[in-house]
XYZ file of C-alpha atoms in Angstrom:
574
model
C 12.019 -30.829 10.787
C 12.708 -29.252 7.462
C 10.975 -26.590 6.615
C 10.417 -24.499 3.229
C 9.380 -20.895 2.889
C 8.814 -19.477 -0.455
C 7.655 -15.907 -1.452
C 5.325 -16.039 -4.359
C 6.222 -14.732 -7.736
C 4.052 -11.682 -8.600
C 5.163 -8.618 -10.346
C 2.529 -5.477 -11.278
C 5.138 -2.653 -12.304
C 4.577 -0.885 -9.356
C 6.975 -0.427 -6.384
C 9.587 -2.638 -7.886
C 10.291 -0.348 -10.479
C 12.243 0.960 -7.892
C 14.304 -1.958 -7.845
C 14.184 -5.255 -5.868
C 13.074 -5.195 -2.371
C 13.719 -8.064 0.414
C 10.689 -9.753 1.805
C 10.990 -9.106 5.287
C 8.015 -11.384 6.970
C 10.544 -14.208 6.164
C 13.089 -12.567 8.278
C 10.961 -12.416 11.191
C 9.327 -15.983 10.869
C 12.581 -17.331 10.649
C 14.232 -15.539 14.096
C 11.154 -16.569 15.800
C 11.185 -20.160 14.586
C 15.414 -20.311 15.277
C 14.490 -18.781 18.436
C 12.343 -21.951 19.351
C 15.148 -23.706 17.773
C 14.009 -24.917 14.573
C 16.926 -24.095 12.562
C 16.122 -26.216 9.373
C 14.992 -23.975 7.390
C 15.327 -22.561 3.925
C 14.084 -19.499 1.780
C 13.373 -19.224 -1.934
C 12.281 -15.777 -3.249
C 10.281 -16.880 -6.410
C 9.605 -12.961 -7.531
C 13.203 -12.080 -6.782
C 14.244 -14.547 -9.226
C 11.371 -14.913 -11.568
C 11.312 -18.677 -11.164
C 8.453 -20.626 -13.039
C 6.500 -23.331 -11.625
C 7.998 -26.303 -13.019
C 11.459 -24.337 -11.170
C 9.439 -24.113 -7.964
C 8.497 -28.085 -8.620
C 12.212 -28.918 -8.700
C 13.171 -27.233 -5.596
C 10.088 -28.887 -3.590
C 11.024 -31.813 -4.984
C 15.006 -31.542 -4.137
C 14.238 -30.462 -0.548
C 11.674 -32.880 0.787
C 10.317 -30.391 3.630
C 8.076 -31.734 6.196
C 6.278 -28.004 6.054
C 5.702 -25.752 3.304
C 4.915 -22.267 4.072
C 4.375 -18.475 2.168
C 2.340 -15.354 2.168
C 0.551 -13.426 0.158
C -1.018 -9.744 -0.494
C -4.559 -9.758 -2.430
C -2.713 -9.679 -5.920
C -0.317 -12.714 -5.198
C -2.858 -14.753 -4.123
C -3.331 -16.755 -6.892
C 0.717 -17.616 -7.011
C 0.850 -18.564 -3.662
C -1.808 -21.072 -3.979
C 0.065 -22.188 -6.579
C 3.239 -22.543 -4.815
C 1.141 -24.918 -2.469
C -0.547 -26.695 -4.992
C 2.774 -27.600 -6.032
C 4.137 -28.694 -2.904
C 1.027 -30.827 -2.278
C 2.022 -32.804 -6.094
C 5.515 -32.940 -5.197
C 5.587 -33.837 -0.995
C 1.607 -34.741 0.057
C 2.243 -35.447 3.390
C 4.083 -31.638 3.724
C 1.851 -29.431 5.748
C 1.197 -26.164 3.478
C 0.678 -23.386 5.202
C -0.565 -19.931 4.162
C 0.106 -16.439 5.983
C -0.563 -12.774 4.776
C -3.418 -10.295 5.090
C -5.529 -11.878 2.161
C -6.217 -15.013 3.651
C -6.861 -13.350 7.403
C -10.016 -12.041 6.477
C -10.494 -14.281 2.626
C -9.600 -17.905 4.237
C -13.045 -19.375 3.682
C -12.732 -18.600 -0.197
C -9.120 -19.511 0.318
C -9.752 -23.168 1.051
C -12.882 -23.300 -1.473
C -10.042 -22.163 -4.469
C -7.337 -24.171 -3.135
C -8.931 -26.966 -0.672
C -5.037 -28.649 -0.765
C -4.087 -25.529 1.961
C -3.382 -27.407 4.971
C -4.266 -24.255 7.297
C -4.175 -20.605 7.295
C -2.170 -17.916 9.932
C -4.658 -15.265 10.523
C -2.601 -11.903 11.667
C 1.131 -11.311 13.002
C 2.223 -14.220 12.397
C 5.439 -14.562 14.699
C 4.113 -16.373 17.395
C 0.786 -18.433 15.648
C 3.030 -20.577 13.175
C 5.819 -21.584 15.662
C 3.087 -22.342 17.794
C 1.928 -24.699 14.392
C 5.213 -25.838 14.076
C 5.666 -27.640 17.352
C 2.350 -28.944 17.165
C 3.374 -30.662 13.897
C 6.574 -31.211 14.939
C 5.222 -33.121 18.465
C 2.849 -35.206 16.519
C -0.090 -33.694 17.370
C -0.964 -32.238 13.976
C -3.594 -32.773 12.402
C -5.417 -33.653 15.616
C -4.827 -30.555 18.240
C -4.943 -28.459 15.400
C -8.136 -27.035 16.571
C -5.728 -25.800 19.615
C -3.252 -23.635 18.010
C -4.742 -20.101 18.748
C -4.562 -17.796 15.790
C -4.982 -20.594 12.028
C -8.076 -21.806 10.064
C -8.145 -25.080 8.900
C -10.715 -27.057 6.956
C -11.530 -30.866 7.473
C -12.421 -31.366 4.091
C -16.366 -30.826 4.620
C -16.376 -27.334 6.862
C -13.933 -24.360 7.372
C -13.196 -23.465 11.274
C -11.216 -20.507 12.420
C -10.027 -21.269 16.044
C -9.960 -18.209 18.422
C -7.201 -15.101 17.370
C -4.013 -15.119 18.783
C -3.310 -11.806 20.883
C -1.215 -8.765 19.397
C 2.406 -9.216 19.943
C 2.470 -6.872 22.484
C 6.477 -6.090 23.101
C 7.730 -5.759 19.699
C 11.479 -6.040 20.723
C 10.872 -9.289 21.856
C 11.057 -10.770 18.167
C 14.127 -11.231 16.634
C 14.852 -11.157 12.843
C 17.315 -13.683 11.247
C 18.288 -10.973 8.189
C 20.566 -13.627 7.615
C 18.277 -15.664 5.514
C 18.011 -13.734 2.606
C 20.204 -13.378 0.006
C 20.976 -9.684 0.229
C 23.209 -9.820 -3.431
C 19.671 -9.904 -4.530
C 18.181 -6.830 -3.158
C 19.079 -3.175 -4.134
C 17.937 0.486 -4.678
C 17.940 1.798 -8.048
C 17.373 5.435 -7.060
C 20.156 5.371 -4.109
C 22.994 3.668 -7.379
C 21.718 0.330 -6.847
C 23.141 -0.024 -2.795
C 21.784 -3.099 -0.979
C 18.046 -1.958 0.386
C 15.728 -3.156 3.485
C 12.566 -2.452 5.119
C 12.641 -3.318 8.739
C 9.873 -2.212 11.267
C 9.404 0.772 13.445
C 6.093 -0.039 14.999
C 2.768 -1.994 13.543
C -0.391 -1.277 13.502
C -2.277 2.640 12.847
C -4.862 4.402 14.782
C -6.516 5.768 11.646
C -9.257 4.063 10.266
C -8.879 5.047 6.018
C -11.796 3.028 4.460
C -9.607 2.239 1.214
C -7.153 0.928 3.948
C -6.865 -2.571 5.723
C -3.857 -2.453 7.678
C -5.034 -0.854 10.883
C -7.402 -4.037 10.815
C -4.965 -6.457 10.400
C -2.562 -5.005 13.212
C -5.624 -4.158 15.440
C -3.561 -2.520 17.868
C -1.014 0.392 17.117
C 2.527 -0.812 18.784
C 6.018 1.240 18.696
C 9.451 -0.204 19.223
C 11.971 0.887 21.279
C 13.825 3.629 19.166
C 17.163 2.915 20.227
C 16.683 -1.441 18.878
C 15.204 -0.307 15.693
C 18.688 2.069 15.261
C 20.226 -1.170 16.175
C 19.146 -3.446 14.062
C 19.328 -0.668 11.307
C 22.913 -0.559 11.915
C 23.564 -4.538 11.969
C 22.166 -4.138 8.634
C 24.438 -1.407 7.834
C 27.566 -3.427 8.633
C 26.724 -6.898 7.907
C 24.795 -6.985 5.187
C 26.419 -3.770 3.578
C 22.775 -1.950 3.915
C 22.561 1.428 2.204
C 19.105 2.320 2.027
C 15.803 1.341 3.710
C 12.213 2.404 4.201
C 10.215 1.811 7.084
C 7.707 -0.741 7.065
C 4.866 0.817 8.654
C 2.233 2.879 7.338
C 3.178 5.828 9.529
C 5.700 5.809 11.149
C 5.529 9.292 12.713
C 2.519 8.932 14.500
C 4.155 8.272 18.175
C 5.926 11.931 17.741
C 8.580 11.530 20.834
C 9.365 7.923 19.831
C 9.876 8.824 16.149
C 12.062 11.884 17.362
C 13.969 9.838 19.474
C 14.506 7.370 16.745
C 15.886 10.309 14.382
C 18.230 11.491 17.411
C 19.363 8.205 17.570
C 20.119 7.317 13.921
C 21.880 10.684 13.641
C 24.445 10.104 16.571
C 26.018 7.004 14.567
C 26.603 9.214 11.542
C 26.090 5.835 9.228
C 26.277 6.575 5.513
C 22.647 5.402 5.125
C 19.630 6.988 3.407
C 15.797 6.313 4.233
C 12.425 7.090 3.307
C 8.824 6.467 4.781
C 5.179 6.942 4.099
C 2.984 9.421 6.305
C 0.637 11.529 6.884
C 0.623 15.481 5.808
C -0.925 16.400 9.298
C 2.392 15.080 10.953
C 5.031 16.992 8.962
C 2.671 20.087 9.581
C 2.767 18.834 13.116
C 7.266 18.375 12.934
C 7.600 21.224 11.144
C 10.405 21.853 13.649
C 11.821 18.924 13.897
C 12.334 18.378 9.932
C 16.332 19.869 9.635
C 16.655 16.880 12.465
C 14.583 14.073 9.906
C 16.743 14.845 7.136
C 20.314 15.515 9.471
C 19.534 11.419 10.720
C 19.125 10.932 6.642
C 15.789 10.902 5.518
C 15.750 11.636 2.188
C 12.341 11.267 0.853
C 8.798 11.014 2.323
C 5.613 9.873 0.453
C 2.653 11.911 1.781
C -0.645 10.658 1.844
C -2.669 13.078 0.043
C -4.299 10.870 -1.812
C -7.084 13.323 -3.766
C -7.075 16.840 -5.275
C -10.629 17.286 -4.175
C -11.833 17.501 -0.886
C -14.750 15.573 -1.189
C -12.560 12.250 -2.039
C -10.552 13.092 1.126
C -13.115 13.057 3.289
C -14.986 9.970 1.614
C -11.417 8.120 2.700
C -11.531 9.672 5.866
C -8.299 10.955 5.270
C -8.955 13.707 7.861
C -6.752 16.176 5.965
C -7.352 19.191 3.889
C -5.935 20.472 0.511
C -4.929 23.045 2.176
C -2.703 21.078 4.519
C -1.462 18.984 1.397
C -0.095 21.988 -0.208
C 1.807 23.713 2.867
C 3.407 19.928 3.901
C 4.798 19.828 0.641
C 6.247 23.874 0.966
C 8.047 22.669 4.225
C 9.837 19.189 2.825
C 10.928 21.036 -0.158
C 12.800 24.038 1.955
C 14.203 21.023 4.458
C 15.499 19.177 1.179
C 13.716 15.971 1.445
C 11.841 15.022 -1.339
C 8.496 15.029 -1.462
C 6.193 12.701 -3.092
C 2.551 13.364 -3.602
C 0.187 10.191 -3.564
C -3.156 10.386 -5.493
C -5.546 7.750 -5.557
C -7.914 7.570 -8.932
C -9.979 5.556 -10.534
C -13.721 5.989 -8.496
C -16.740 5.028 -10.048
C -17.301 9.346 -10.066
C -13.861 9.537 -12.097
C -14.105 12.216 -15.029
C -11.217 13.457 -16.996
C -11.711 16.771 -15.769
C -10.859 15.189 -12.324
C -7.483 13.915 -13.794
C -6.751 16.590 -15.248
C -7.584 18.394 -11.734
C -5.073 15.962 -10.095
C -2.521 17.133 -12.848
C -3.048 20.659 -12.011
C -3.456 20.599 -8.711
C 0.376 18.672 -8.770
C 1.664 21.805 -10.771
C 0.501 24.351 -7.534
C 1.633 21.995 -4.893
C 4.676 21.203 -6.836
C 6.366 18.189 -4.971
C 9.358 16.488 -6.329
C 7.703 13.392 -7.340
C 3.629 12.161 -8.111
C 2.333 8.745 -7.616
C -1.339 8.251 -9.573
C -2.380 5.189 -8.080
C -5.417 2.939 -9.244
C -8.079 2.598 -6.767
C -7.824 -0.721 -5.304
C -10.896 -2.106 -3.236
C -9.821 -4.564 -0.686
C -12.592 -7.031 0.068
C -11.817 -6.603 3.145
C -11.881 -2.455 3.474
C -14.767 -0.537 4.506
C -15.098 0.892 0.805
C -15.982 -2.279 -1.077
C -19.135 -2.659 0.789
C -19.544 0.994 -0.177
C -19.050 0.466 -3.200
C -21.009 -2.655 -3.596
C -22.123 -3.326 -7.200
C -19.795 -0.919 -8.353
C -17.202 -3.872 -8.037
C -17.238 -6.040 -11.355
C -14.495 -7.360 -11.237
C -13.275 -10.081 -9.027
C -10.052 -11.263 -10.476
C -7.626 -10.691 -7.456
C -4.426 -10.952 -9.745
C -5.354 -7.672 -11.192
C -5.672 -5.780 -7.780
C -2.602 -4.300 -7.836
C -2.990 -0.367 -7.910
C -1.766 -0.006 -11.418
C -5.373 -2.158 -12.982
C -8.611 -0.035 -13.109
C -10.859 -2.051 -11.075
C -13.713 0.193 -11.218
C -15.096 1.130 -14.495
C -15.950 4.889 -13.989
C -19.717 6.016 -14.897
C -18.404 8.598 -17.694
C -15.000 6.656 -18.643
C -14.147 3.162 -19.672
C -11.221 1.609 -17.816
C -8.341 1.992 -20.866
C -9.168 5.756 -20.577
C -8.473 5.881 -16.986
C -5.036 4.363 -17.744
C -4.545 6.291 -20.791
C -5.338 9.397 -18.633
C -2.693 8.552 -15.947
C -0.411 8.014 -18.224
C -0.743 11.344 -19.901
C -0.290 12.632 -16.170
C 2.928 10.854 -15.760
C 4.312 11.865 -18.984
C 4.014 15.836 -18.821
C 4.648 15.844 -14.659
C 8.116 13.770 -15.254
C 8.803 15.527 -18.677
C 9.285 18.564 -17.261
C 11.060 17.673 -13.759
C 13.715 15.780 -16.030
C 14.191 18.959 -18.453
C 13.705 21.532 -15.813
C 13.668 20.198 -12.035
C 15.708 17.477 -11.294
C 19.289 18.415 -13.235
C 19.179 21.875 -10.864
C 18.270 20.702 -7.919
C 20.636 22.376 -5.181
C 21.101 20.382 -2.847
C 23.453 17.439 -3.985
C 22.581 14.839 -1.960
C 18.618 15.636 -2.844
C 19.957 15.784 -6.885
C 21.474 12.481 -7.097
C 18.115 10.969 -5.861
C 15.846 12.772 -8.088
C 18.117 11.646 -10.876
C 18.367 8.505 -9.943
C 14.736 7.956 -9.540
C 14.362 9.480 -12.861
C 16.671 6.783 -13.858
C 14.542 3.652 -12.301
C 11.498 5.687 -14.009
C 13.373 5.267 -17.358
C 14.584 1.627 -17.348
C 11.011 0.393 -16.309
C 9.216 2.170 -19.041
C 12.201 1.025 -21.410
C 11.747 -2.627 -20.186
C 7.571 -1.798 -20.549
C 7.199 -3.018 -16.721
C 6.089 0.504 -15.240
C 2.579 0.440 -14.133
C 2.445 -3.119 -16.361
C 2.434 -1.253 -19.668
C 3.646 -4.506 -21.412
C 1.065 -6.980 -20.431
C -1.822 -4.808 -20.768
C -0.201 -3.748 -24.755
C -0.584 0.308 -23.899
C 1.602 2.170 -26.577
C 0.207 5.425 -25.596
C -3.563 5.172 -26.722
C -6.108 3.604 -25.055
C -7.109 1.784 -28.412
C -4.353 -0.884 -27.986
C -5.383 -1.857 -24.033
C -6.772 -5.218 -22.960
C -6.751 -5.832 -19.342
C -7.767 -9.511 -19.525
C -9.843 -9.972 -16.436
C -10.691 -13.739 -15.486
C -14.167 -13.637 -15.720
C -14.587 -17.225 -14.604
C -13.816 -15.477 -10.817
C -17.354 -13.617 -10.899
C -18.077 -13.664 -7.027
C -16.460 -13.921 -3.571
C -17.370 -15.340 -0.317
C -17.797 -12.590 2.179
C -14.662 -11.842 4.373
C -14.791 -13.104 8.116
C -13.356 -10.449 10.218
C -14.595 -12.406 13.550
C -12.156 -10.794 16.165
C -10.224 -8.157 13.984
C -10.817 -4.748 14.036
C -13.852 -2.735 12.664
C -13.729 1.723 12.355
C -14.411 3.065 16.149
C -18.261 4.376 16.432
C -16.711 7.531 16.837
C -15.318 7.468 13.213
C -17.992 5.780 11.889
C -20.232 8.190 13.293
C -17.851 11.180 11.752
C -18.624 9.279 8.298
C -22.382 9.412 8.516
C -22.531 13.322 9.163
C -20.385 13.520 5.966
C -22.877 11.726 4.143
C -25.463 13.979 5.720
C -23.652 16.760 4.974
C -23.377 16.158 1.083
C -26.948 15.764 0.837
C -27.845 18.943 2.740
C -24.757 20.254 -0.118
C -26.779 18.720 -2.916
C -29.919 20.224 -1.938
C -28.341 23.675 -1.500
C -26.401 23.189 -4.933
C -29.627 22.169 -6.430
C -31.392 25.287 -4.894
C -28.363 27.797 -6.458
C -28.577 25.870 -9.790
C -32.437 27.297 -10.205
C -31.592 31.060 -9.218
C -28.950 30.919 -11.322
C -31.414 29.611 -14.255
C -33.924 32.100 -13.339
C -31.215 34.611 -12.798
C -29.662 33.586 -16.680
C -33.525 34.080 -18.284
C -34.133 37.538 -16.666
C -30.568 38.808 -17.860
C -32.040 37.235 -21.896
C -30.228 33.989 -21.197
C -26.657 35.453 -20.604
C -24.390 34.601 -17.317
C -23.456 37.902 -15.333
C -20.022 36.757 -14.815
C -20.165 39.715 -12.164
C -22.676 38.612 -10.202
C -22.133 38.063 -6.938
C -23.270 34.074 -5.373
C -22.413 32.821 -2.259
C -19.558 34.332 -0.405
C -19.665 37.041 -2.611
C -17.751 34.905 -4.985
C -18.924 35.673 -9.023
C -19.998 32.754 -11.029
C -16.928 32.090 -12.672
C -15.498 31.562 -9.849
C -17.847 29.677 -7.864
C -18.712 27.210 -10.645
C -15.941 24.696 -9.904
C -17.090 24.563 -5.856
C -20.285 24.186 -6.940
C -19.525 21.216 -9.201
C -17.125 19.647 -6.208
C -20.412 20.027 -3.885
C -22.269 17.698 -6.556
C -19.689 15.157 -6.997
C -19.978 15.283 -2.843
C -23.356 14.590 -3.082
C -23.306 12.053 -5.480
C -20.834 9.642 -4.318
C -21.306 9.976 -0.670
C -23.727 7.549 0.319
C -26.870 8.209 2.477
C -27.073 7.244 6.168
């Protein structure tokens, strides 16, 4: 049985400014299917090599395969239907198979957009599509197909999703065949262009983030042996000539002993390797003594999930974090010499421009090494679009990439948001390049900085960053088109059947914020009139003096006062 995988050709100008990273879902699918011992396979990485469709035609055509398979996130949807359009032109008996977290939860608006989908892998997909292979490969497909635990499938009239395949419980059971990519291909700007991967420490997340999906498409939180992932990190190391990688999971710190254990590990084989991974500010705050170990095993930079510079936003994402805690996680990477990035998500419906410019400043007091401004992306999927509900206009998943503005704001347009972030990005990386980066101390920590400076540079040279190009920004808003498909105008609801929804507990925690904004609206609303009647008795002049809540004066209060509104305002009502 020959069979094709192909990852779809999408590019935003977001995290591959940083150069050009290995899809590693191929790696897996292909260990598990060689594992079974389906060994005919081969792997084309459209976005790696920016191949066009009539390219992707030729290689369907050349290679005949009896299967067709690829993945996609919400933005790359649209190019890998394509991909199996394609196949279906060039080889219509092929099977084409989709995987990814879009189609999971979208598949019935997957098969109404691209009815020539054979079937769909809902979840981990590992086990569920060697399970699809043998059936095709025994003869049994297309009529056991309603067997295979874990796919949707349509028979051209109605959509069925057969029961969910269970979590792969023992994640060292899988084995990845690395060997199928062509690692030439893949490298790390910031680390001098060395070979880069992104293998997996655990999957899943116990937090329930409602701008998030991923804890609902792992459903279960699962951790790997330390000692296999160090393993397979060095493989990589010395066969594939591996000199950087980030962890695949969201957070990888959350199992504390295992993630310890992982660092003690790493550091005993003294590789010449550098890493980075995303997590939460609670757990460095939690580490704080473990961090001179972290960056002794060679972690070298950690993107924190801060996400807002106002409190109210955190809790609406159920971050679970303060500012406060932001703030001092930052302080502790930055005297352990790993860099520190500082994620902020923007673009809300509530967005002002004093909020941006709140994000700016609040950057300058935390001070971390590098700042991500990151458009608000609603998942169809996440707890926040239903929030959000007719606050979502736009439906054109190509353009769900963090760097669009899907939300129009109520007091901006969308090219403002952009033009705002961008005026973020220019004075926050202005002045680390003229005044941070070049006198950094620590070497090691320097020739990072600089070289992320570097991949920083040759994007916004090459007008990919933040996909400055397509959208025709040249520093005003006045220029900006974001050309939004308007023919896709609606969506069919997403179908989580059997995956995971936010514990009652959490969902619970949720409603008493809402409750407690509007008890904070009220009060705020009460204050407002004292301090009008307060304003007319003094001849309608502020006593900057006098005292308001806490003790606090006016001036001082005014900006907690506003944050309590915006609280109010955006927090929906039980």
């Amino acid at each position: 049985m020959r069979i094709l995988l192909m990852h779809p050709n999408y590019h935003s100008g977001g995290a591959e400014i940083a150069g050009n990273w290995p899809p590693a879902w191929v790696a897996y699918i292909a260990g598990s299917l060689k594992k079974e011992g389906y060994d005919n396979i081969r792997f084309v990485d459209a976005m790696t090599h920016d191949l066009s469709d009539e390219q992707i035609r030729a290689i369907i055509a050349a290679e005949q395969p009896d299967v067709v398979g690829t993945t996609a996130i919400t933005p790359s949807i649209y190019k890998a239907e394509r991909i199996l359009e394609i196949a279906k032109e060039e080889v219509p008996e092929a099977v084409t198979v989709l995987g990814g977290i879009h189609a999971t939860f979208m598949y019935k608006q997957v098969f109404v957009e691209a009815p020539w989908i054979d079937c769909i892998v809902r979840g981990e997909g590992e086990h569920v599509f060697v399970d699809l292979i043998r059936t095709i490969d025994e003869g049994r497909w297309p009529e056991e197909c309603d067997q295979v635990k874990g796919i949707a499938w349509h028979d051209g009239e109605q959509v069925i999703a057969n029961p969910a395949a269970p979590p792969i419980t023992r994640l060292d059971t899988l084995a990845p065949d690395w060997g199928v990519l062509e690692w030439d291909q893949y490298h790390y700007i910031p680390m001098q262009n060395r070979r880069v991967a992104v293998p997996n420490f655990a999957r899943g997340c116990p937090y329930t983030c409602t701008f998030c999906s991923q804890w609902k498409f792992w459903r279960t939180y699962r951790v790997r042996n330390p000692k296999d992932v160090v393993d397979e990190i060095e493989h990589l190391y010395r066969e594939y000539d591996v000199g950087f990688f980030i962890l695949a999971d969201e957070e990888p710190t959350i199992h504390r002993k295992k993630f310890i254990e992982f660092c003690e590990e790493l550091a005993s084989r003294n590789l010449d390797i550098y890493w980075g991974i995303n997590t939460r500010v609670t757990d460095i705050l939690r580490d704080e003594e473990y961090l001179p170990l972290y960056r002794r095993a060679g972690l070298i930079h950690i993107s924190l999930g801060t996400e807002a510079a106002a409190q109210m936003n955190l809790n609406r994402f159920r971050k679970e974090t303060t500012i406060e805690q932001n703030k001092k996680a930052i302080e502790l990477l930055r005297k352990h010499g790993i860099v520190s990035e500082a994620q902020f998500i923007v673009g809300m419906e509530n967005e002002t421009r004093e909020q941006l410019e709140e994000t700016y400043q609040m950057c300058q007091d935390w001070a971390p090494d590098m700042a991500n401004w990151a458009m608000y992306t609603p998942w169809p999927f996440s707890d926040m679009f239903a929030e959000l509900d007719d606050k979502v206009e736009v439906y054109d998943f190509d353009k769900y990439n963090f760097v669009t503005p899907i939300i129009k704001p109520d007091q901006m347009d969308r090219a403002e948001v952009l033009d705002r972030v961008m005026h973020n990005y220019r004075r926050f990386y202005m002045k680390k390049s003229f005044f941070s980066y070049p006198w950094t101390r620590d070497k090691a920590k320097r020739k990072y900085l600089m070289g992320c400076l570097k991949a920083y540079a040759l994007s916004g040279f090459k007008r990919k960053f933040y996909d400055l190009g397509r959208v025709n920004y040249w520093g005003s808003k006045k220029t900006v088109h974001f050309d939004f498909d308007e023919t896709k105008s609606t969506i069919v609801q997403p179908s989580l059947g059997e995956w995971k929804q936010a514990p009652r507990k959490k969902l619970e925690r949720a409603r008493n914020v809402a409750r407690e904004a509007q008890v904070n609206k009220q009060a705020a609303r009460e204050r407002a009139k004292e301090e009008a009647a307060r304003i007319k008795a003094n001849g309608g002049q502020a006593d900057a003096s006098t005292p308001t809540r806490s003790g606090e004066p006016v001036s001082l209060n005014k900006r907690r006062e506003r944050d309590e509104q915006r609280t109010a305002e955006s927090t929906p009502a039980e």
